[in-house]
Coordinates of N, CA and C in Angstrom, one line a residue:
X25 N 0.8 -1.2 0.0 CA 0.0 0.0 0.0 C 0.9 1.3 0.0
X26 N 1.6 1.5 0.8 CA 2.8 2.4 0.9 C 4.0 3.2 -0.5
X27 N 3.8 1.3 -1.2 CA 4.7 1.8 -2.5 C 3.7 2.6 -3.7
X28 N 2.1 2.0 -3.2 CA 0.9 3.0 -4.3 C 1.1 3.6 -4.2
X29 N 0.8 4.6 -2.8 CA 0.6 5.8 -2.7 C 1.9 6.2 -2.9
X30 N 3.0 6.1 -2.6 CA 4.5 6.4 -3.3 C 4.6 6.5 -4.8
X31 N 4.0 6.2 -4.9 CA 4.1 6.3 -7.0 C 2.6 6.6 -7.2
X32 N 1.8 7.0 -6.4 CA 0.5 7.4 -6.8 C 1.2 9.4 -6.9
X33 N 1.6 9.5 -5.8 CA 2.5 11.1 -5.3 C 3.6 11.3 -6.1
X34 N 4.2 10.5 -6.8 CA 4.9 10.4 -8.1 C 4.5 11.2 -9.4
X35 N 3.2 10.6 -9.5 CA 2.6 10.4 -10.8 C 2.0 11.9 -10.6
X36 N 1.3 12.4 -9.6 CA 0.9 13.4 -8.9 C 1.9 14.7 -9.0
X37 N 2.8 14.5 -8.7 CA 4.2 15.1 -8.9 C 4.5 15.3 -10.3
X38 N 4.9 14.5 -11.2 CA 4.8 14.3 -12.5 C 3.7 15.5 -13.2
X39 N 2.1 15.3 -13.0 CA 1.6 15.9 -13.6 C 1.6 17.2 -13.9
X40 N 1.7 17.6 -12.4 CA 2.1 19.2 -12.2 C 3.1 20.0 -13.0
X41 N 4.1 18.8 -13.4 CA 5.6 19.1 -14.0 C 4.9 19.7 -15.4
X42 N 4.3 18.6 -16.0 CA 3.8 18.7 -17.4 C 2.7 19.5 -17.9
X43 N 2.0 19.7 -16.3 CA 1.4 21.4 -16.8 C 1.7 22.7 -16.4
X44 N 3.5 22.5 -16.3 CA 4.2 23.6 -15.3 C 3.4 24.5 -14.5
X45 N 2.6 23.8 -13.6 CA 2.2 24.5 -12.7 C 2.2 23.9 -11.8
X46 N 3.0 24.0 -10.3 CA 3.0 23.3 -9.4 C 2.2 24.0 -8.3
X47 N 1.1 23.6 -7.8 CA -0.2 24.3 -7.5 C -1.1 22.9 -6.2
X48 N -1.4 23.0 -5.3 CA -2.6 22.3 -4.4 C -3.5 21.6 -5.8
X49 N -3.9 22.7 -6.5 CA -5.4 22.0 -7.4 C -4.8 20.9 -8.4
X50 N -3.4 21.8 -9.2 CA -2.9 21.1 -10.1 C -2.5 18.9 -9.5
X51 N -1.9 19.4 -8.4 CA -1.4 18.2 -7.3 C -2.4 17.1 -7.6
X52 N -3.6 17.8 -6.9 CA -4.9 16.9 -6.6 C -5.7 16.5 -7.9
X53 N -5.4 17.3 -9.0 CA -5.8 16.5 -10.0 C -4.8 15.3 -10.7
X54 N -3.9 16.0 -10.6 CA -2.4 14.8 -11.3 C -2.5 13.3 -9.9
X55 N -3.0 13.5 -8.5 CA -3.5 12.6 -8.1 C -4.9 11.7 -8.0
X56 N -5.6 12.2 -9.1 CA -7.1 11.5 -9.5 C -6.7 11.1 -10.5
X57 N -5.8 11.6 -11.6 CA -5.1 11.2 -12.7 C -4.7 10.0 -12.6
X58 N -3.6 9.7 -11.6 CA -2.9 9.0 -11.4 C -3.9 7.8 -10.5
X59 N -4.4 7.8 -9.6 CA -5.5 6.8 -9.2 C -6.7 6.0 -10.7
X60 N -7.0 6.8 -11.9 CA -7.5 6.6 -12.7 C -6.6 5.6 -13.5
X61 N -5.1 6.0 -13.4 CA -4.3 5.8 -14.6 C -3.7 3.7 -13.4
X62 N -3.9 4.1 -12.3 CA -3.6 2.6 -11.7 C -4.6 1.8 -11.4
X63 N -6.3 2.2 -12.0 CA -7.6 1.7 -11.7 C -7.2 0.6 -13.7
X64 N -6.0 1.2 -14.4 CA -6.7 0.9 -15.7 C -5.3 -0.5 -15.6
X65 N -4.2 -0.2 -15.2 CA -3.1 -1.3 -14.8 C -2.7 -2.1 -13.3
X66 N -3.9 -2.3 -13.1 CA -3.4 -3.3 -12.2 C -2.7 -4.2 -11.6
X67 N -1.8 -4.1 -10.9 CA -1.0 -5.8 -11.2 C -1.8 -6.6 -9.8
X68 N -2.1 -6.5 -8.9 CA -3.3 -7.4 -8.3 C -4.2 -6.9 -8.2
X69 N -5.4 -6.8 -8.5 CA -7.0 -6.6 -8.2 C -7.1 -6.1 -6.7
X70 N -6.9 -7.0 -6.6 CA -7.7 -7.3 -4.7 C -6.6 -6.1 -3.8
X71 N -5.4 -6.3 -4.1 CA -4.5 -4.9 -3.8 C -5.0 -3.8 -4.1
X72 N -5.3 -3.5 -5.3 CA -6.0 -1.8 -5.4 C -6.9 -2.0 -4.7
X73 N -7.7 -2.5 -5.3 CA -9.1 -2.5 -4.8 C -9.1 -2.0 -3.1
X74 N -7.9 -2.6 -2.3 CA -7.6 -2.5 -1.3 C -7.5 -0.7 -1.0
X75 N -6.0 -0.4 -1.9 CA -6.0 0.9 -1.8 C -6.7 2.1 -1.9
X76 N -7.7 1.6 -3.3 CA -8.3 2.5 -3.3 C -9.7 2.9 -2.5
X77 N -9.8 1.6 -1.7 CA -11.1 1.8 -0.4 C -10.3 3.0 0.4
X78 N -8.9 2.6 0.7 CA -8.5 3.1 2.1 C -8.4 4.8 1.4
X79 N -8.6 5.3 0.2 CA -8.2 7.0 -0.3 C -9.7 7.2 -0.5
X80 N -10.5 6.3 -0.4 CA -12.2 6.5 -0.3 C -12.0 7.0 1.1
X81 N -11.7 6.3 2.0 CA -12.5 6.1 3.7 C -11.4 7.4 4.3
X82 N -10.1 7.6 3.8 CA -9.4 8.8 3.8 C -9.9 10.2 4.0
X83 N -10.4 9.9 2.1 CA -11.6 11.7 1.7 C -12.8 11.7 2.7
X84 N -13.5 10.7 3.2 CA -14.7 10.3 3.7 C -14.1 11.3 5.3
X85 N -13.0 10.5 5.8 CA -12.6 11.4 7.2 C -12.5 12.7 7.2
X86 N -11.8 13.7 5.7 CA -11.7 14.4 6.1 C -13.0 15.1 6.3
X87 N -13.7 15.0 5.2 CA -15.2 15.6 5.2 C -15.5 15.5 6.7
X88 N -15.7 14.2 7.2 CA -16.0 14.3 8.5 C -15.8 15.1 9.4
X89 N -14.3 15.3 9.4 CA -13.9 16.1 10.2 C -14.1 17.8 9.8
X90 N -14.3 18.3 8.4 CA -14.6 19.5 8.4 C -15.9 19.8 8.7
X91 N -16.9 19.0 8.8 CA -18.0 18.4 9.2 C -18.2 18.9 10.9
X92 N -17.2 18.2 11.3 CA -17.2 18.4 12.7 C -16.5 19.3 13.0
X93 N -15.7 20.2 12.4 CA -15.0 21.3 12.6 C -15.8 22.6 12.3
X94 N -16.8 22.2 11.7 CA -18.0 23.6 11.3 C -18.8 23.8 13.2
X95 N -19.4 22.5 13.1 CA -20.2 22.0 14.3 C -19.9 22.9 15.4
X96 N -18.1 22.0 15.7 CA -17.9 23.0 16.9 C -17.2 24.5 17.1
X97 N -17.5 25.1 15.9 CA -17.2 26.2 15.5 C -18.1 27.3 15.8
X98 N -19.5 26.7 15.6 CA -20.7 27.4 15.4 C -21.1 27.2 16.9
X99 N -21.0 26.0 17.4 CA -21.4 25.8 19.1 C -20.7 26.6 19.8
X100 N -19.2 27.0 19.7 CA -17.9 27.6 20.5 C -18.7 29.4 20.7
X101 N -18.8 29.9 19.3 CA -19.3 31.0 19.0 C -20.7 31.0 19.5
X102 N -21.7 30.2 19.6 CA -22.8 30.8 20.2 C -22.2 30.6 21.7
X103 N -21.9 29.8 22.4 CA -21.6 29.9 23.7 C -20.5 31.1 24.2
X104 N -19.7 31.8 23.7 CA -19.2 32.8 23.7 C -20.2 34.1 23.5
X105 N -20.8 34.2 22.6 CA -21.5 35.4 22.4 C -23.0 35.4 23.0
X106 N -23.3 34.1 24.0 CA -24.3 34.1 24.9 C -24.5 35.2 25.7
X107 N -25.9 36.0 26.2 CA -25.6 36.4 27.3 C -25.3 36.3 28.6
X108 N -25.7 34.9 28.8 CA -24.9 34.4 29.9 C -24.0 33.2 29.9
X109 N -23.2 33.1 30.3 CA -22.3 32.0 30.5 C -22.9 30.5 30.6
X110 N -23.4 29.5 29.9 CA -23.8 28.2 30.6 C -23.4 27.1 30.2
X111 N -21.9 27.0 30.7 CA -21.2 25.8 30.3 C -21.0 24.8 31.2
X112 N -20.6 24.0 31.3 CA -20.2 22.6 32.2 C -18.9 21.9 31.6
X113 N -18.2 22.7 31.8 CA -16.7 21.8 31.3 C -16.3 20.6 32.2
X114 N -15.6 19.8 31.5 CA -15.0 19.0 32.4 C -14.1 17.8 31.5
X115 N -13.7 16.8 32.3 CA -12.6 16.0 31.8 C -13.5 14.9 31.7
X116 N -13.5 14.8 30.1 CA -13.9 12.4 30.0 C -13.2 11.8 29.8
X117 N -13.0 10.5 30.5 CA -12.3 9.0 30.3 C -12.6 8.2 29.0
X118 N -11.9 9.0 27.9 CA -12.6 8.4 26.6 C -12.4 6.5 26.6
X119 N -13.0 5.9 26.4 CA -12.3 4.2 26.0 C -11.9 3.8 24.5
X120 N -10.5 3.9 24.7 CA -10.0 3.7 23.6 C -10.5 2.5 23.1
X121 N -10.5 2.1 21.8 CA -10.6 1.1 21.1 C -8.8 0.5 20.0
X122 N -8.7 2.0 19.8 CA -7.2 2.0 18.9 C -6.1 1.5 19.8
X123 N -5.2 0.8 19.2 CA -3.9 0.6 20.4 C -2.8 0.8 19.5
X124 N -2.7 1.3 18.6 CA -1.8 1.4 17.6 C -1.2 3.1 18.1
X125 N 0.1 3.6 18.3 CA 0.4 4.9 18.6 C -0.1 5.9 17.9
X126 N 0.4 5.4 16.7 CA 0.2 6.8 15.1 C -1.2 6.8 15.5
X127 N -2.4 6.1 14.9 CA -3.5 5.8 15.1 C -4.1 6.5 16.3
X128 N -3.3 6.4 17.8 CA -4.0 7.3 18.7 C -3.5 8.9 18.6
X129 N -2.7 8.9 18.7 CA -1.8 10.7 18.1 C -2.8 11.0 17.0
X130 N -3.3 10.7 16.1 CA -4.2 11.1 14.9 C -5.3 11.5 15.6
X131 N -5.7 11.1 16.1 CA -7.3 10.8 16.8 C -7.2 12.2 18.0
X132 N -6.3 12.2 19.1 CA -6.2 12.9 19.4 C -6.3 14.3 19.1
X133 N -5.1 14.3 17.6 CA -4.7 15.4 17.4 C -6.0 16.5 16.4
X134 N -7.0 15.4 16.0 CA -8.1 15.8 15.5 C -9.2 16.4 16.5
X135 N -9.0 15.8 17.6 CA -10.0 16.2 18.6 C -9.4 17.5 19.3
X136 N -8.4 17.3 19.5 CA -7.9 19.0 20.0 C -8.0 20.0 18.8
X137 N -7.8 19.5 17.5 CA -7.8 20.5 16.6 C -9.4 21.2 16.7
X138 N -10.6 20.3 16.9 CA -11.7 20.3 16.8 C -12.1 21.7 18.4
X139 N -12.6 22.8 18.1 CA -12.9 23.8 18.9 C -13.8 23.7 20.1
X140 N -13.9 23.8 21.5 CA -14.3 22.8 22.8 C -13.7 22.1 23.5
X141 N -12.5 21.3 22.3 CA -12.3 20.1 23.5 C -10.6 20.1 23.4
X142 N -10.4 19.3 24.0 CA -9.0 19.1 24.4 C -8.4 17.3 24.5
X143 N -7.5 17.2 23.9 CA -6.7 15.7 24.0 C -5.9 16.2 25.5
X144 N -5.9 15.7 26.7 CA -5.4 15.8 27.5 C -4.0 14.4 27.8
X145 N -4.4 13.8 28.2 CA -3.6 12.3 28.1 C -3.9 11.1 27.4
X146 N -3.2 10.3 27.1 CA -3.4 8.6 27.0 C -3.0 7.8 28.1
X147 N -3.5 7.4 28.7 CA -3.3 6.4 30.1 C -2.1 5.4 29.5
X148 N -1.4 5.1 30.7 CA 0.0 4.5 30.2 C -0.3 2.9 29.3
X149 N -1.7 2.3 30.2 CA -2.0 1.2 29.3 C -3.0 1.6 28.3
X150 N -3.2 2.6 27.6 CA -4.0 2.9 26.2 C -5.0 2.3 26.8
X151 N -5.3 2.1 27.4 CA -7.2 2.1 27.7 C -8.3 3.4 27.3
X152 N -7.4 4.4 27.9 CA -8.3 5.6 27.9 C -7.8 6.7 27.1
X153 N -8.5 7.9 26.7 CA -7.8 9.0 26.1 C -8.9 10.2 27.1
X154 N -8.0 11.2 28.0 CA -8.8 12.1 28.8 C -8.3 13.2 28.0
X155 N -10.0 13.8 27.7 CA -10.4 14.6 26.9 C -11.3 15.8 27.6
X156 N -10.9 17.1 27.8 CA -11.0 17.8 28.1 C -12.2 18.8 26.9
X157 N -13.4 18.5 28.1 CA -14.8 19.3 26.8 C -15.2 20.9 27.3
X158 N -15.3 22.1 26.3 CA -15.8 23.0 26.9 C -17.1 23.0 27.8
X159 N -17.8 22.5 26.9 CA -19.3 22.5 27.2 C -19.4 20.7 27.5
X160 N -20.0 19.6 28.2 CA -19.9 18.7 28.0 C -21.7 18.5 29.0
X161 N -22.8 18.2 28.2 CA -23.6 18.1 28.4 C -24.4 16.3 28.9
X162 N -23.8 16.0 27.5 CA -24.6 14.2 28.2 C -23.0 13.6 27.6
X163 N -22.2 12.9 28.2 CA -20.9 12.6 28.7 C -21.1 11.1 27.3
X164 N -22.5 10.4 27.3 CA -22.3 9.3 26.5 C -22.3 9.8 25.0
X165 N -23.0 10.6 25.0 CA -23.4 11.1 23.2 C -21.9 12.2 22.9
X166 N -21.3 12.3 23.5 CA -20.1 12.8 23.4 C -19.0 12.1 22.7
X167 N -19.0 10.8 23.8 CA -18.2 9.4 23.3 C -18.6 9.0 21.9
X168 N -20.1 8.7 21.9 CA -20.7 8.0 20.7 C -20.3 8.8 19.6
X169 N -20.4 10.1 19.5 CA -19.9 10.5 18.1 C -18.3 10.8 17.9
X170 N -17.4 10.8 18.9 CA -16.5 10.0 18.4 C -16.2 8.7 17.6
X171 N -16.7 7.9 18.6 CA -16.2 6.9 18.2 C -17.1 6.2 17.2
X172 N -18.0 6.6 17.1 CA -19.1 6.1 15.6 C -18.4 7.1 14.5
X173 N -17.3 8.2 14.8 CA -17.1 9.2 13.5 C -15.4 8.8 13.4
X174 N -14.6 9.6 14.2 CA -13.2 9.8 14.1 C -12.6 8.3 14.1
X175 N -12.8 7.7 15.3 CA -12.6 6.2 15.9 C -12.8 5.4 14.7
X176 N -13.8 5.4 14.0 CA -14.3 4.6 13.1 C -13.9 4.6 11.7
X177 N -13.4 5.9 11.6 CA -12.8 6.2 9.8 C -11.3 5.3 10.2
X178 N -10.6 5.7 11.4 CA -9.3 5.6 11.7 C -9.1 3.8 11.7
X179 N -10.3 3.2 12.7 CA -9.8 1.5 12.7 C -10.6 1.0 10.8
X180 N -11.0 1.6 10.2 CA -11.2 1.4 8.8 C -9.9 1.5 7.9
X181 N -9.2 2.4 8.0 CA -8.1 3.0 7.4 C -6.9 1.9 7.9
X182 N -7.0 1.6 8.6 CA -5.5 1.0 9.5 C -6.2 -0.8 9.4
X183 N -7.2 -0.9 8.7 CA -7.0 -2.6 8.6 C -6.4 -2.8 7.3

């Protein structure tokens, strides 16, 4: 999988060259190009097929997460420009499911990116991830859309 995407970012690279413009849009097209151009030569089926779920369930995260980056963007701003203050912060004992490092650093590093909350620690035996919420209202449905959203693209991506 590693050498696709290595010669998928090649080809990607390549394209840019040959429309001398080396550009974000240009990139991302010479990488559909290039996913197009290794949908038509495959040397095992079942290998792409592989790869190209995992740059499906990829684009799928990030939506999610701009998804969820609107969310708590819009929630952060009304609770700020309230007229009165009515928050309930506090720390959750998230339950990890990931035990892989990269995999929890990711996870983390999306939830602190995400406006409200905070990656506070990983417990030394990866059980837990404490997560620090601005507002934290019902403690379960908090969990649940992690781990039905972020949790869930992440143990997809990493089988």
């Amino acid at each position: 999988m590693v050498t696709r995407l290595f010669f998928n970012i090649i080809l990607a690279f390549a394209w840019c060259l040959l429309q001398d413009e080396i550009s974000l849009r240009q990139f991302v097209i010479g990488f559909l190009v290039g996913l197009s151009a290794m949908l038509f030569f495959p040397r095992s089926f079942h290998q792409e097929r592989r790869y190209f779920r995992k740059v499906t369930l990829s684009v799928q995260l990030v939506f999610f997460f701009v998804k969820e980056l609107l969310i708590a963007n819009w929630t952060v701003v009304r609770q700020v420009l309230a007229p009165e203050l009515k928050i309930q912060s506090g720390i959750v004992a998230y339950p990890l499911s990931l035990q892989n490092d990269v995999l929890i650093t990711l996870l983390a590093n999306m939830i602190t990116l995400t406006p409200g909350t905070l990656s506070v620690e990983v417990a030394p035996d990866r059980q837990f991830l404490f997560i620090h919420f601005l507002d934290v209202d019902d403690v379960e449905e908090e969990i649940r859309i992690i781990k039905d959203g972020f949790e869930r693209y992440l143990l997809l991506i990493a089988q």
